[in-house]
PDB file of C-alpha atoms in Angstrom:
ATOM      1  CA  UNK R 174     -32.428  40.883 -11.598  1.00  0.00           C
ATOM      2  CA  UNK R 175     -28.971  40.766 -12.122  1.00  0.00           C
ATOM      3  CA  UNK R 176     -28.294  41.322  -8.217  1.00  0.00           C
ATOM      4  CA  UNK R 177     -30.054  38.748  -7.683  1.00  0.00           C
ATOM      5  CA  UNK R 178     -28.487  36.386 -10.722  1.00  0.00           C
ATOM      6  CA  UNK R 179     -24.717  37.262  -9.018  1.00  0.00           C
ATOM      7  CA  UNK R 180     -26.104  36.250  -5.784  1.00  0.00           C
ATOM      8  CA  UNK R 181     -26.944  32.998  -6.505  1.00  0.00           C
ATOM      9  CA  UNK R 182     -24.038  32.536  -8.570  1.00  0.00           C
ATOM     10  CA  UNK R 183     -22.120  33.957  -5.617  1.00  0.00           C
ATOM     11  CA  UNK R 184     -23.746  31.176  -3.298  1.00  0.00           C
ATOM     12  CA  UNK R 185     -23.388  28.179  -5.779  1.00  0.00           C
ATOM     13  CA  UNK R 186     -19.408  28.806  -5.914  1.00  0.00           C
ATOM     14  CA  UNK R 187     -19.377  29.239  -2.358  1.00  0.00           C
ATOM     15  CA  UNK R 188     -21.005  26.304  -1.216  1.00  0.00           C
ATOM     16  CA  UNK R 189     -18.967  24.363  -3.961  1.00  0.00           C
ATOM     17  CA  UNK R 190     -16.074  25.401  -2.561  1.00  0.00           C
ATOM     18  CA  UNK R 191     -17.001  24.631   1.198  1.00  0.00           C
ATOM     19  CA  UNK R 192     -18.077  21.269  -0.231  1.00  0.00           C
ATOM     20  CA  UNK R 193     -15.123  20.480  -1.643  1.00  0.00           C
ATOM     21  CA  UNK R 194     -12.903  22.103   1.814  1.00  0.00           C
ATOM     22  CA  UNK R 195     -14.802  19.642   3.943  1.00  0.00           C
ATOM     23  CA  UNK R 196     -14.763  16.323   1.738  1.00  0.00           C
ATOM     24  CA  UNK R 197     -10.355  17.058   1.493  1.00  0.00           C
ATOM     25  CA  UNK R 198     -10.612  17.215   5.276  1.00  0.00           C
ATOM     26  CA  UNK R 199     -12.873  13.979   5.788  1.00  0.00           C
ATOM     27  CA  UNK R 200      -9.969  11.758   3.204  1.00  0.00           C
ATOM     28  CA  UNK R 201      -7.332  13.415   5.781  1.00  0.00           C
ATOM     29  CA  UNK R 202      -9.245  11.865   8.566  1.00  0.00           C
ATOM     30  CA  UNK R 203     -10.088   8.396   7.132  1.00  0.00           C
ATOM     31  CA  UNK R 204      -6.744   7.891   5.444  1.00  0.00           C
ATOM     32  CA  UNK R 205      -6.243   4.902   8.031  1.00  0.00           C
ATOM     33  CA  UNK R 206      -9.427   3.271   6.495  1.00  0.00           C
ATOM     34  CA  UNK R 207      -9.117   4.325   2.703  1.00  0.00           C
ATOM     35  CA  UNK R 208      -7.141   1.937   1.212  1.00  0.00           C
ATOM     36  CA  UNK R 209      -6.843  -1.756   1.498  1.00  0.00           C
ATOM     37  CA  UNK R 210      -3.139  -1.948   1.931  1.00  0.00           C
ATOM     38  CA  UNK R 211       0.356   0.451   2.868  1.00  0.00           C
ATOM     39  CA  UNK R 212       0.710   1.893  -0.806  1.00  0.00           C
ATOM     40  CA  UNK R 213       0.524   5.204  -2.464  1.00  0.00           C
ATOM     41  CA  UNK R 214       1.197   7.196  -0.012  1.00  0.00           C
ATOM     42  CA  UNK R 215      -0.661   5.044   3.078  1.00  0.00           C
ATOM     43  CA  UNK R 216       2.881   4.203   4.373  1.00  0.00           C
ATOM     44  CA  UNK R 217       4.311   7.761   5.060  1.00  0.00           C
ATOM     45  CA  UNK R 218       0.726   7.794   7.010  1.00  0.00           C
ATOM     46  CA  UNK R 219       1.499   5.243   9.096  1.00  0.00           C
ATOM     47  CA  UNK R 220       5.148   6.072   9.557  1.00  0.00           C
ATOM     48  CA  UNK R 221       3.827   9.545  10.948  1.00  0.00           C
ATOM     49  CA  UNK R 222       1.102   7.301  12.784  1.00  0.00           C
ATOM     50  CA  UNK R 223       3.898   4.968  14.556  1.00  0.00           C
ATOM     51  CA  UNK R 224       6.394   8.089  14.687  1.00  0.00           C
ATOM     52  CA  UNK R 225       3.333   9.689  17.451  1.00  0.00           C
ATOM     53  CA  UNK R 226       2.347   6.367  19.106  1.00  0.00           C
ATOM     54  CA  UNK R 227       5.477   3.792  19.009  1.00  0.00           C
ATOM     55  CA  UNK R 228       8.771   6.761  19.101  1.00  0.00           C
ATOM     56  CA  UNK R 229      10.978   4.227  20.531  1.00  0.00           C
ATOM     57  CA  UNK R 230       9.617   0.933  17.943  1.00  0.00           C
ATOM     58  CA  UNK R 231      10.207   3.128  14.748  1.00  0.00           C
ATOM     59  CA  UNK R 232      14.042   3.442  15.369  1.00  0.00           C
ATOM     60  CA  UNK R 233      13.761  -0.989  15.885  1.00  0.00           C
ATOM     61  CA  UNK R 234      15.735  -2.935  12.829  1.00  0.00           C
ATOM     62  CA  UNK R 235      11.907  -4.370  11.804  1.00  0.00           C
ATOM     63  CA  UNK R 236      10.774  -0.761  11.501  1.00  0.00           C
ATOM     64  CA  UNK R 237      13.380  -0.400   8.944  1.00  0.00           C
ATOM     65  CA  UNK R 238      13.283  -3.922   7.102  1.00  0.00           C
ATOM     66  CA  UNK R 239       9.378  -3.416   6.799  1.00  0.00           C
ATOM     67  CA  UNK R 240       9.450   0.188   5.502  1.00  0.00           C
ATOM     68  CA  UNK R 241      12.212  -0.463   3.158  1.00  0.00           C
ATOM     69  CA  UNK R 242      10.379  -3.583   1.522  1.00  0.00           C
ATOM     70  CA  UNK R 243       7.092  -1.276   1.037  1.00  0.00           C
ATOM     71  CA  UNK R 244       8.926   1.302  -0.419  1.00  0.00           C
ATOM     72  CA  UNK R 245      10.914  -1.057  -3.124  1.00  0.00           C
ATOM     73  CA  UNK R 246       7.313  -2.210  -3.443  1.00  0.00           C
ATOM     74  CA  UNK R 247       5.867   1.189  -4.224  1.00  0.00           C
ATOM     75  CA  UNK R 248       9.151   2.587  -6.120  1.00  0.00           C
ATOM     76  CA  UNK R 249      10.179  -0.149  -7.911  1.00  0.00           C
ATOM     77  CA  UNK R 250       8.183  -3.257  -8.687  1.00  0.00           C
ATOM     78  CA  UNK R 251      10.967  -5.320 -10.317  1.00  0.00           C
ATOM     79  CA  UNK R 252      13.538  -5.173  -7.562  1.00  0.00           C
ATOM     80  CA  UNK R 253      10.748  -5.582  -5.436  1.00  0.00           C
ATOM     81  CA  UNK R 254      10.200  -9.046  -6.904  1.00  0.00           C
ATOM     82  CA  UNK R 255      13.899  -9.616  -6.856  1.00  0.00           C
ATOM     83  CA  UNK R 256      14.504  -9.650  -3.043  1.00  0.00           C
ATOM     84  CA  UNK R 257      16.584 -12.939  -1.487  1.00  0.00           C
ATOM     85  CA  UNK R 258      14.177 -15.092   0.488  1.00  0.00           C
ATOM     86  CA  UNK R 259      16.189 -14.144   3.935  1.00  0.00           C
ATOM     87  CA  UNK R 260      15.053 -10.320   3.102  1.00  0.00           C
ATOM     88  CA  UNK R 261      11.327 -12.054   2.477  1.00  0.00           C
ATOM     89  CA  UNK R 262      11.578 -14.136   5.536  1.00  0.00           C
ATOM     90  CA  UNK R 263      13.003 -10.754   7.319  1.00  0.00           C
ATOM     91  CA  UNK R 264      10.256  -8.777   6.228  1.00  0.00           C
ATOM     92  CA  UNK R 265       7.605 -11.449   7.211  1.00  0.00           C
ATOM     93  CA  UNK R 266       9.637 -11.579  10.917  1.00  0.00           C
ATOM     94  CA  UNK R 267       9.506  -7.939  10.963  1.00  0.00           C
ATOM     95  CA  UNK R 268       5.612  -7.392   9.770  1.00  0.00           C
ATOM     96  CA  UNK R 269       4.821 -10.406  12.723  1.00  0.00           C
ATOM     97  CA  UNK R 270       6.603  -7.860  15.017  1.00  0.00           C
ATOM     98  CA  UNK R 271       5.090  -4.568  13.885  1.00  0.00           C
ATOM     99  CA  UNK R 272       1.182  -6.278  13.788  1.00  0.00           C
ATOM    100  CA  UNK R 273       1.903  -7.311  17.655  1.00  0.00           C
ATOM    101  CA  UNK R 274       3.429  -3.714  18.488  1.00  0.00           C
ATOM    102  CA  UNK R 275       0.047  -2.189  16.953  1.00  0.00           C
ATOM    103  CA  UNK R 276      -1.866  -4.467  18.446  1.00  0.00           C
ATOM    104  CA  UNK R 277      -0.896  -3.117  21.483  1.00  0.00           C
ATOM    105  CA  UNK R 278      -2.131   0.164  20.695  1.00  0.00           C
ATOM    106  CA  UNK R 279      -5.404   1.301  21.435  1.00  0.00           C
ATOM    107  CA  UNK R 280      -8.124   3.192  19.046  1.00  0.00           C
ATOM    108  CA  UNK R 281      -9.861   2.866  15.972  1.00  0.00           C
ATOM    109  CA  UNK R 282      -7.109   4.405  13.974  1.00  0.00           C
ATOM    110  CA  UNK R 283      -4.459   1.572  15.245  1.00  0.00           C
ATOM    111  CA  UNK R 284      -7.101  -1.223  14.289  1.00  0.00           C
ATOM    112  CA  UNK R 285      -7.199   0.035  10.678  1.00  0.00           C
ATOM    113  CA  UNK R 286      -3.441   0.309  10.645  1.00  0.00           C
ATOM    114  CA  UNK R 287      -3.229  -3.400  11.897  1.00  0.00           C
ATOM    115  CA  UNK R 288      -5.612  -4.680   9.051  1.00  0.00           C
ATOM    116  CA  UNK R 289      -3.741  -2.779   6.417  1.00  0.00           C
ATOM    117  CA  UNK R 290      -0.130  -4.124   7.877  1.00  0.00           C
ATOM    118  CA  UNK R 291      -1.606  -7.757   7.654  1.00  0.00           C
ATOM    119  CA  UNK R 292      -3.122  -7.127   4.236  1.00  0.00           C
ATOM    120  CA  UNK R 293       0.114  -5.615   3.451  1.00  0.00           C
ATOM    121  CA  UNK R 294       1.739  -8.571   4.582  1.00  0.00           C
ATOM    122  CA  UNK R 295      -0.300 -11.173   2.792  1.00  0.00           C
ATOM    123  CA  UNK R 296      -0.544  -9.297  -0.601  1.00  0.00           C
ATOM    124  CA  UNK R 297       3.107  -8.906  -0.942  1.00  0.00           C
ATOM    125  CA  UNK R 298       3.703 -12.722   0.170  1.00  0.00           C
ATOM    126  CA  UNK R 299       1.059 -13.639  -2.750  1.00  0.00           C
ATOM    127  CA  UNK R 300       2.841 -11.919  -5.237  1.00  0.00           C
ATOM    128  CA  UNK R 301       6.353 -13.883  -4.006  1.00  0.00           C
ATOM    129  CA  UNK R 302       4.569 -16.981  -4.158  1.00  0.00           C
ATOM    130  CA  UNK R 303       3.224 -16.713  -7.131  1.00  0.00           C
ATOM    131  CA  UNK R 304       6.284 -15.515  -9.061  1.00  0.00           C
ATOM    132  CA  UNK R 305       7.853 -18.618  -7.483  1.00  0.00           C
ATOM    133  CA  UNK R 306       5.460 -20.837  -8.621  1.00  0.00           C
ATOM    134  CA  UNK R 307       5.216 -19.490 -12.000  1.00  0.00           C
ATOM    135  CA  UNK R 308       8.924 -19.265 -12.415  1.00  0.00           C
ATOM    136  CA  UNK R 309      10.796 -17.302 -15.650  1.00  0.00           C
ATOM    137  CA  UNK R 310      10.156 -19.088 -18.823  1.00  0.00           C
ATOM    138  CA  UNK R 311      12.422 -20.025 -21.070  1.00  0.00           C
ATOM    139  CA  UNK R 312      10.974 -17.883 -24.424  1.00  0.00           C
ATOM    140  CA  UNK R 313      13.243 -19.590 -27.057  1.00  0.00           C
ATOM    141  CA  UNK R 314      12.920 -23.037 -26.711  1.00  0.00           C
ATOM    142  CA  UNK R 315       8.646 -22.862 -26.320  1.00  0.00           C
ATOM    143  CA  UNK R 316       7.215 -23.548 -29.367  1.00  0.00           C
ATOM    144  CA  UNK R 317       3.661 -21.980 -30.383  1.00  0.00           C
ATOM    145  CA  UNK R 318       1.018 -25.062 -30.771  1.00  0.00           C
ATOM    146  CA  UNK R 319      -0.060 -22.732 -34.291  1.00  0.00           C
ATOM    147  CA  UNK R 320       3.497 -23.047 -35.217  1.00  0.00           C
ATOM    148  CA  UNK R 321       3.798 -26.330 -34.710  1.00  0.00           C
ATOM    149  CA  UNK R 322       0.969 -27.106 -36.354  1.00  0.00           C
ATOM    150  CA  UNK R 323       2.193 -24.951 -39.727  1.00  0.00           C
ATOM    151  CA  UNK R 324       5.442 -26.687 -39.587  1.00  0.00           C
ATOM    152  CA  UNK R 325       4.044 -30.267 -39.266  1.00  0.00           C
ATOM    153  CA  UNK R 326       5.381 -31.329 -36.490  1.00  0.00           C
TER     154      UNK R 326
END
């Protein structure tokens, strides 16, 4: 009985393990498809993807601009939203030129890698646009309408 308890005990942990092994080596092979856009981690992906299929487009000046801009996006939000509209109007240049290089490339893998550099693309030009439209406010002169209200005004 209890050679045949440890046995099956034996065989759960094993086959949880082997589990586990495979599922970490499918999210390896899918991690073009995973995610939406180039962010936690999905750009160092698709730098080693571009590094084996475009050598020569990864040493380009758009190579850099677009990497850069993803990275202040991933690293640090605020500067992110900071950036000069020629660096947002660079980065849009140089995203235009990278979607066109990958394009160009053939597979599955270099499909999902377009999508996510357009999605990357129009997310990050959303989040410009809207912190242009919304614009700082200016906290000390707005006026609660329950304040107002208290002070009869």
């Amino acid at each position: 009985m209890k050679n045949s308890f440890k046995s099956v005990i034996f065989a759960v942990t094993l086959g949880s393990f082997l589990i586990s092994a495979n599922i970490v080596n499918a999210n390896d092979r899918d991690s073009a498809k995973s995610e939406v856009m180039l962010v936690k981690g999905a750009e160092v992906n698709f730098a080693n993807f571009m590094s084996k299929k475009a050598k020569k487009f990864v040493k380009t000046e758009d190579w850099v601009i677009f990497v850069n801009v993803v990275k202040l996006y991933n690293t640090s939000p605020a500067k992110f939203m900071a950036l000069s509209s020629t660096q947002k109007a660079a980065f849009n240049e140089a995203a235009n030129n990278i979607e066109t290089k990958v394009a160009k490339l053939r597979g599955e893998e270099a499909k999902a890698w377009r999508n996510k550099v357009v999605a990357t693309k129009k997310i990050l030009n959303v989040l410009w646009n809207y912190q242009s439209n919304v614009g700082p406010a200016d906290q000390e002169n707005v006026v609660s309408p329950v304040v107002a209200e208290m002070l009869g005004r």
